[in-house]
Each structure stands twice: as structure tokens, then as C-alpha cells.
CSV table of C-alpha atoms and ligand atoms in Angstrom, one decimal:
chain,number,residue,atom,x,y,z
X,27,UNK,CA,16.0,-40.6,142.5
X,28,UNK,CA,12.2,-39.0,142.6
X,29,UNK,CA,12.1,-36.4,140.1
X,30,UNK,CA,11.6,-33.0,142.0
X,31,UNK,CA,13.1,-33.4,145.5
X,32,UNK,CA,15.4,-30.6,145.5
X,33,UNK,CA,13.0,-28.5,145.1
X,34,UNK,CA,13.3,-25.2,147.5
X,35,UNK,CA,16.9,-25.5,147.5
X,36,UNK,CA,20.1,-23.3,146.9
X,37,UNK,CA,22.7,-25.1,145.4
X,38,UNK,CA,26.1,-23.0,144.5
X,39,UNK,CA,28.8,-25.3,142.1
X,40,UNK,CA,31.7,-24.5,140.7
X,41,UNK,CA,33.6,-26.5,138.0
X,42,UNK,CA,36.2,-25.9,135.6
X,43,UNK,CA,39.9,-25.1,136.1
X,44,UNK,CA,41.1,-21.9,137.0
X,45,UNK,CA,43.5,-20.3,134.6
X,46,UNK,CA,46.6,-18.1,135.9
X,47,UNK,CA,47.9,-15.6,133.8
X,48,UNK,CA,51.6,-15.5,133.0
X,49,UNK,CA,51.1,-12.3,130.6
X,50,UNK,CA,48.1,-11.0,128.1
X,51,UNK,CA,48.4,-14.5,126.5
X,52,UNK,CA,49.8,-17.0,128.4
X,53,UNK,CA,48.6,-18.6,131.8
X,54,UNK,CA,49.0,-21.8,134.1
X,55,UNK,CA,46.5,-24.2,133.9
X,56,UNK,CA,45.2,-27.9,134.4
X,57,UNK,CA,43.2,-30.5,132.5
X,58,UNK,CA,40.4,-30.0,134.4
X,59,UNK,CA,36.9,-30.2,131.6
X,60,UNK,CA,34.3,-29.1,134.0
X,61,UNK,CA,32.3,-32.5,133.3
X,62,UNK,CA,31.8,-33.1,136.8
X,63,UNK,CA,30.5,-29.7,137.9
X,64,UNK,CA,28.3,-29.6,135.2
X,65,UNK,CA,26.8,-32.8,135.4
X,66,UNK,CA,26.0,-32.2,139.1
X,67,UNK,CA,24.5,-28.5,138.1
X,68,UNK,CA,22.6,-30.8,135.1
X,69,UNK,CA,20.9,-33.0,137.6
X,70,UNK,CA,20.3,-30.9,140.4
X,71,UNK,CA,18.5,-28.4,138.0
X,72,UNK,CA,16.5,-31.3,136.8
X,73,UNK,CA,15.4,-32.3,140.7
X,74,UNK,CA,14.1,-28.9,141.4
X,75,UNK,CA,17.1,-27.1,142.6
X,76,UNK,CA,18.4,-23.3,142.0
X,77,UNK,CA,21.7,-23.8,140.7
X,78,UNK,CA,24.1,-21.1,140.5
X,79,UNK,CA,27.3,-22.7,137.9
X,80,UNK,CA,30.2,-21.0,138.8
X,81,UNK,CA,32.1,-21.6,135.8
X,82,UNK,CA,36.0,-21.5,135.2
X,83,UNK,CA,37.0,-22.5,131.6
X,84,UNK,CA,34.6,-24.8,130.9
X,85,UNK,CA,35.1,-27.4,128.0
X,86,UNK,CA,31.4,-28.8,128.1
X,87,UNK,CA,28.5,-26.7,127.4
X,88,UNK,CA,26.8,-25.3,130.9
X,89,UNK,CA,22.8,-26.9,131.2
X,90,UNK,CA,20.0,-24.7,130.3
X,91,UNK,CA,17.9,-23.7,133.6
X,92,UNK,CA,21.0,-22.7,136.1
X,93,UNK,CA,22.4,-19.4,136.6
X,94,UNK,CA,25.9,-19.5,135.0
X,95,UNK,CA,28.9,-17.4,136.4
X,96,UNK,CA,31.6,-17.1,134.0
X,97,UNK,CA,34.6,-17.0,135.3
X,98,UNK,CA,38.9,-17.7,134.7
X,99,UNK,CA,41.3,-16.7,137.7
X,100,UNK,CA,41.3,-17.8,141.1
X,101,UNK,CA,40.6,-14.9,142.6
X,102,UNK,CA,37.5,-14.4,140.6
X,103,UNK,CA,36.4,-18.1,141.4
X,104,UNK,CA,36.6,-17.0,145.1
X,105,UNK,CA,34.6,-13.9,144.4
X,106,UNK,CA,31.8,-15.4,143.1
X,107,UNK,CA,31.9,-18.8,145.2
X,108,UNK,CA,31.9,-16.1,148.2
X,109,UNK,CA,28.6,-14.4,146.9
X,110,UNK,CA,27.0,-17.6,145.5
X,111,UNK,CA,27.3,-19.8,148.4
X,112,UNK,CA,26.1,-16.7,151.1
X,113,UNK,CA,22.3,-18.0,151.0
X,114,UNK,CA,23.0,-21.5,149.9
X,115,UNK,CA,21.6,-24.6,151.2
X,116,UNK,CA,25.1,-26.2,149.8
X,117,UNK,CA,28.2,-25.2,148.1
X,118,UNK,CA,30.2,-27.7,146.3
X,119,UNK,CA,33.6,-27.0,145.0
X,120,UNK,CA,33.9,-29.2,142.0
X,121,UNK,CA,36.2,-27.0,140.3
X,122,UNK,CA,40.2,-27.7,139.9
X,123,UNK,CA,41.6,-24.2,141.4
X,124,UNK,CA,45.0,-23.5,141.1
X,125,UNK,CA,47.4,-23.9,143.8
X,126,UNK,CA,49.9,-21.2,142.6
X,127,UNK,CA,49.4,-18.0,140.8
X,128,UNK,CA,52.1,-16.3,138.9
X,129,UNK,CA,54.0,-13.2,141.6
X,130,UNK,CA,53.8,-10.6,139.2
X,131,UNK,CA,51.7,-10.4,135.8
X,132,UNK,CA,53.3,-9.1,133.0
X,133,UNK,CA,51.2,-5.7,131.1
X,134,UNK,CA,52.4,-6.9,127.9
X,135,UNK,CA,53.5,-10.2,125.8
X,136,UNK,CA,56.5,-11.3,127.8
X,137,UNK,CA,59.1,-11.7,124.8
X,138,UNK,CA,61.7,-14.8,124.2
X,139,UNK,CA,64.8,-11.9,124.5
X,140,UNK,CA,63.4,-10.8,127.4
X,141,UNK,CA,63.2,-14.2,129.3
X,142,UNK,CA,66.6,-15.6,128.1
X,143,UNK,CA,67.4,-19.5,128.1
X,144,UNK,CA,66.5,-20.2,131.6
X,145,UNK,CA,63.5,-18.4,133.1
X,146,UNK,CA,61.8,-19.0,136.0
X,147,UNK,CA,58.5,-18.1,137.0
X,148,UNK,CA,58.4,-16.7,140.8
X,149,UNK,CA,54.7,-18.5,142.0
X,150,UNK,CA,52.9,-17.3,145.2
X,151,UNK,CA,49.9,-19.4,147.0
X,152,UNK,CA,46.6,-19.0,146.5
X,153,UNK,CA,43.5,-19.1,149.1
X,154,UNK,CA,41.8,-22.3,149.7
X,155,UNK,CA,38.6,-21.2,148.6
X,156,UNK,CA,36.9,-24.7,150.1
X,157,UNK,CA,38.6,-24.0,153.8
X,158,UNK,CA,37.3,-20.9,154.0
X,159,UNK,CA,33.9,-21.5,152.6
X,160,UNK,CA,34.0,-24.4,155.4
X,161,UNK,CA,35.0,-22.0,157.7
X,162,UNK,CA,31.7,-19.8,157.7
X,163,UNK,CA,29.4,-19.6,160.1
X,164,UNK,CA,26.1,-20.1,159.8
X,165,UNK,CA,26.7,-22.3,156.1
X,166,UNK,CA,24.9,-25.1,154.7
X,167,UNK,CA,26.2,-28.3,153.6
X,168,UNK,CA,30.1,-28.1,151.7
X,169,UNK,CA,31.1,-30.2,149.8
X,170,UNK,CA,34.4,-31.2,148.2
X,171,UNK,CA,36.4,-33.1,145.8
X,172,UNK,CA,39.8,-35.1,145.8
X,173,UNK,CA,41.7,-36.1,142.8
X,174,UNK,CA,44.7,-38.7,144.5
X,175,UNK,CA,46.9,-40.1,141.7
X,176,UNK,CA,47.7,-42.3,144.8
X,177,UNK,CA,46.8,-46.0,143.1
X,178,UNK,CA,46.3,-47.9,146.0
X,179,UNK,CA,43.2,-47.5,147.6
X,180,UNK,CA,43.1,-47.3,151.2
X,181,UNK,CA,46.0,-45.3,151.0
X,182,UNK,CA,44.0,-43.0,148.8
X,183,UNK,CA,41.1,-42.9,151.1
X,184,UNK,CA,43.6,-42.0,153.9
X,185,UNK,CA,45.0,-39.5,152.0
X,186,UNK,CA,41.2,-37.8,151.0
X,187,UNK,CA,40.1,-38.7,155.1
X,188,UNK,CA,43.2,-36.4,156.0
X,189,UNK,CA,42.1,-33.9,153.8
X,190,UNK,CA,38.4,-33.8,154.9
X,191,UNK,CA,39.7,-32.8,158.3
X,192,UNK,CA,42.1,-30.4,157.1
X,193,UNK,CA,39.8,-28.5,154.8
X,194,UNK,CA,36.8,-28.6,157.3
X,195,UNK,CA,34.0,-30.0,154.8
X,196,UNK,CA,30.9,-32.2,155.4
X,197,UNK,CA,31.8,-34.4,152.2
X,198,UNK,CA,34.5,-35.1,150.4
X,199,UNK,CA,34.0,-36.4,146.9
X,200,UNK,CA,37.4,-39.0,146.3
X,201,UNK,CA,37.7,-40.0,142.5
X,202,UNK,CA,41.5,-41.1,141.1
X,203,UNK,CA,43.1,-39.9,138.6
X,204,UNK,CA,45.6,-40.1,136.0
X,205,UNK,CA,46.6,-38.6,132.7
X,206,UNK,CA,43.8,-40.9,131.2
X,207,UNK,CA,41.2,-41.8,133.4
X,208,UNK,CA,39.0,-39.2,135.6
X,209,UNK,CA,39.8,-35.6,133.3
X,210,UNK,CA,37.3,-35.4,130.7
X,211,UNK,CA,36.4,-38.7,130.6
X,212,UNK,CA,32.3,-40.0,130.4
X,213,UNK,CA,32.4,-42.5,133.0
X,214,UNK,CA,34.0,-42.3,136.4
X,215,UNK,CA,34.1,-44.1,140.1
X,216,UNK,CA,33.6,-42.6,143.4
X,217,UNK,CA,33.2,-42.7,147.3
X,218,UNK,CA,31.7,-39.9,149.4
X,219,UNK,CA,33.4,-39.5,152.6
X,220,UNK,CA,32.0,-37.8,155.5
X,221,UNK,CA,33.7,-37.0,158.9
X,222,UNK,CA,32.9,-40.6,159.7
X,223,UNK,CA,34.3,-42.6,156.9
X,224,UNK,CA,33.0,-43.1,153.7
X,225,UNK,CA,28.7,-42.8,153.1
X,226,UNK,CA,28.5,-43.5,149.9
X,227,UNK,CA,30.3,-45.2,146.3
X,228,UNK,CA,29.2,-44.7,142.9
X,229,UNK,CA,30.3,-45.6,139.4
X,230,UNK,CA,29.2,-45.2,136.0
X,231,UNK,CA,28.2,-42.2,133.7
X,232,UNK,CA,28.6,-38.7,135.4
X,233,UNK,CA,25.3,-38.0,135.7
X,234,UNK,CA,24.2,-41.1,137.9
X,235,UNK,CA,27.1,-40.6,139.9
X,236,UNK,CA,26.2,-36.9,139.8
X,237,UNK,CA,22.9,-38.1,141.7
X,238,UNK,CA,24.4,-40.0,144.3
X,239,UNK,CA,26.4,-36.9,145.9
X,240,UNK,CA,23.5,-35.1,145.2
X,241,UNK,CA,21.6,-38.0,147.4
X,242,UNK,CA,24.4,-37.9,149.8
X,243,UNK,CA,24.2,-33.7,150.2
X,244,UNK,CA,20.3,-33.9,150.6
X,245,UNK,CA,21.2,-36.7,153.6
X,246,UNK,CA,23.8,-34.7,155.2
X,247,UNK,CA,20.9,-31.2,154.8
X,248,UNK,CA,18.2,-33.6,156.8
X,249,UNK,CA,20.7,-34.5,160.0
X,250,UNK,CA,22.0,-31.4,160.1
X,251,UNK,CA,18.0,-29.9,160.1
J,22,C5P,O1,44.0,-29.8,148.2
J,22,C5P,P1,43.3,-30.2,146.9
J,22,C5P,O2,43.5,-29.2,145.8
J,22,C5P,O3,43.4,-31.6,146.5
J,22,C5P,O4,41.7,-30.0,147.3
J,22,C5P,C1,40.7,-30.2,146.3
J,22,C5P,C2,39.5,-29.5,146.8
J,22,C5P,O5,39.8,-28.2,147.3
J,22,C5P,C3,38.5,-29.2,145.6
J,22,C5P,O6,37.2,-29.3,146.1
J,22,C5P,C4,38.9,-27.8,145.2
J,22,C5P,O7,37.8,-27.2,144.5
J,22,C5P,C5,39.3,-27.2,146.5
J,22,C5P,N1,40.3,-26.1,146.4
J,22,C5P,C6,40.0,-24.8,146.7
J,22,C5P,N2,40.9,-23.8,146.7
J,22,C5P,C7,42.2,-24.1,146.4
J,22,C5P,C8,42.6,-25.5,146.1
J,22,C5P,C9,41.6,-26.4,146.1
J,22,C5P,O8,38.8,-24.5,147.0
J,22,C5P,N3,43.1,-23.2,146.4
């Protein structure tokens, strides 16, 4: 990709996993590194972008040269996705938000006694922060992501097509994944869908497949100019 062609535009990322808290020290949460997020905020820093990093429990350091939002719970995802992706030229939701988050939050350490042999935990829904940010009007280019478990593949493009639709998005980013491969791992395989069908693969290390969506927003920005 030519070195500075972002240049001039607003990107807002998330990555991460959201955390839900059960108590003051406990919480629900998913094996979600952040790798992807960051490498995306990585290389569109490097092609000229302004990058605001929304940032839920990231394992993996956060690139120098991006504004970095700190943040753990859904809600607080939301907040800043909200604010971040106002004036953005795209919005991309790499992060892993939670589904679910824990009905009522205890004050203080939930004890053993307390719980007895066979708790449950009463879950209610959380906002699909990606639908909504689809939703907006006027909004730049959003983007998603899909993690199918589904191993066969035109089933699993099916699956992420489906959910294109559903969530509203101009791209949908479909990796698999499994306990081993995808979470936290260096290298990874992709295809970029778009209302149309798929625009674009991409496989190999993060960053040069962090480069190809990037190439496949900045297509999407141009026919939508
Ligand atoms: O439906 P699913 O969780 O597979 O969709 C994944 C995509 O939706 C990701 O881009 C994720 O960031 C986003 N998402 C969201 N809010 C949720 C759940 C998922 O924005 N509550």
C-alpha cells in the first residue's frame, strides 16, 4: 500500500473484549486479545490516518501515534464508540463485546455461603453497538467483524452474509475461529464481505491483512464519495 494515503482521514477502532462484572472482582469475559484492533489502528496510523483506539482489555500494547480510549464494560465501549465515531470517516468494531451482562452487580465480593451449591447468574442483553452505529445518519464507512466457529466455508460465509444484512454494515470482516486458531494468534485468514458478496481475501501476518480492510474501507469511502 503507498505509504501516506490515509491521510485526512478519521478512523474510530475498537478492539479488545469487554469485561462484565459479576461483583468488585469477578466478571464475564472472552478470549478476545485485541490483536486485530490494534494492528488495524498500527497500520492506519502508519498511512496517515487519525486513529482513535477504543480499547477494552487489551492484551497487546496499543501503537504509539493514536488516541487510545481505555475502556472495560459494554456500556462504556458504546460510550466512547458513540463519541469517537460522530466525525469519523469510518468506524470499525473490531472488538469482541459481550452479548450478556450480569442483571444485578453485586456492591461487594459475592461470598461462597452466600451463593450455595448451585447459583445461577440472571444475564440481560446488551446493545448491538455495530447496529446502531450502522444505523446513524449521516455516518461514514462501518465496518464489522465475524468470528463463525462454523467449519465449513460457504456455510460460514452464509452465516457472516446474513449477518451483514442484519447488522446494517458496509463491510463485514469474516475470520473462523476456534479455541486455537484466530484468538491471539500472529497469523490469520480473511474475506471482506460487502452487501454484494465478498470484495476482498487476505491471509498472513495481522498487519498485512490489517492493510487489506484498510484497502477495502478506503474503496468503499471513494464509491460512496
Ligand atoms: O453478532 P456478533 O457478535 O457475531 O457480531 C460481531 C460484530 O458485532 C463485531 O463487529 C462486534 O464488535 C459487534 N457487536 C457489537 N455489539 C454487540 C455484539 C457485537 O457491536 N453487542
Amino acid at each position: 500500500a503507498p505509504t501516506r494515503d490515509l491521510e485526512g482521514m478519521r478512523i474510530a477502532i475498537s478492539a479488545g473484549g469487554t469485561r462484565e462484572p459479576i461483583d468488585p472482582v469477578r466478571f464475564l469475559g472472552n478470549r478476545s486479545s485485541g490483536a486485530h484492533g490494534v494492528a488495524l489502528a498500527t497500520r492506519a496510523a502508519a498511512r496517515g490516518a487519525d486513529v482513535t483506539l477504543v480499547g477494552a482489555n487489551l492484551q497487546v500494547a496499543a501503537p504509539a501515534g493514536v488516541r487510545l480510549v481505555e475502556v472495560s464494560t459494554t456500556a462504556e465501549l458504546r460510550d466512547a464508540m458513540l463519541l469517537a465515531s460522530r466525525d469519523a470517516h469510518a468506524t470499525i468494531m473490531a472488538a469482541a463485546v459481550a452479548d450478556y451482562r450480569v442483571a444485578d452487580v453485586s456492591d461487594a465480593k459475592r461470598k461462597k455461603d452466600a451463593w450455595g451449591a448451585n447459583p445461577t447468574l440472571q444475564l440481560v442483553e446488551n446493545p448491538d453497538i455495530l447496529a446502531e452505529l450502522s444505523m446513524r445518519a449521516p455516518r461514514g464507512v462501518v465496518v464489522g467483524f465475524a468470528a463463525e466457529t462454523e467449519p465449513d466455508a460457504d456455510a460460514r460465509r452464509a452465516i457472516a452474509q446474513a449477518k451483514l444484512a442484519r447488522k446494517g454494515c458496509d463491510l463485514l470482516v469474516l475470520n473462523q475461529v476456534g479455541m486455537q486458531l484466530g484468538f491471539g494468534d500472529v497469523d490469520t485468514a480473511v474475506e471482506i464481505l460487502a452487501p454484494s458478496g465478498v470484495v476482498a481475501t487476505a491471509a498472513g501476518a495481522k498487519m498485512s491483512v490489517a492493510d487489506a480492510i484498510l484497502d477495502s474501507v478506503r474503496s468503499t469511502l471513494q464509491e460512496h464519495a
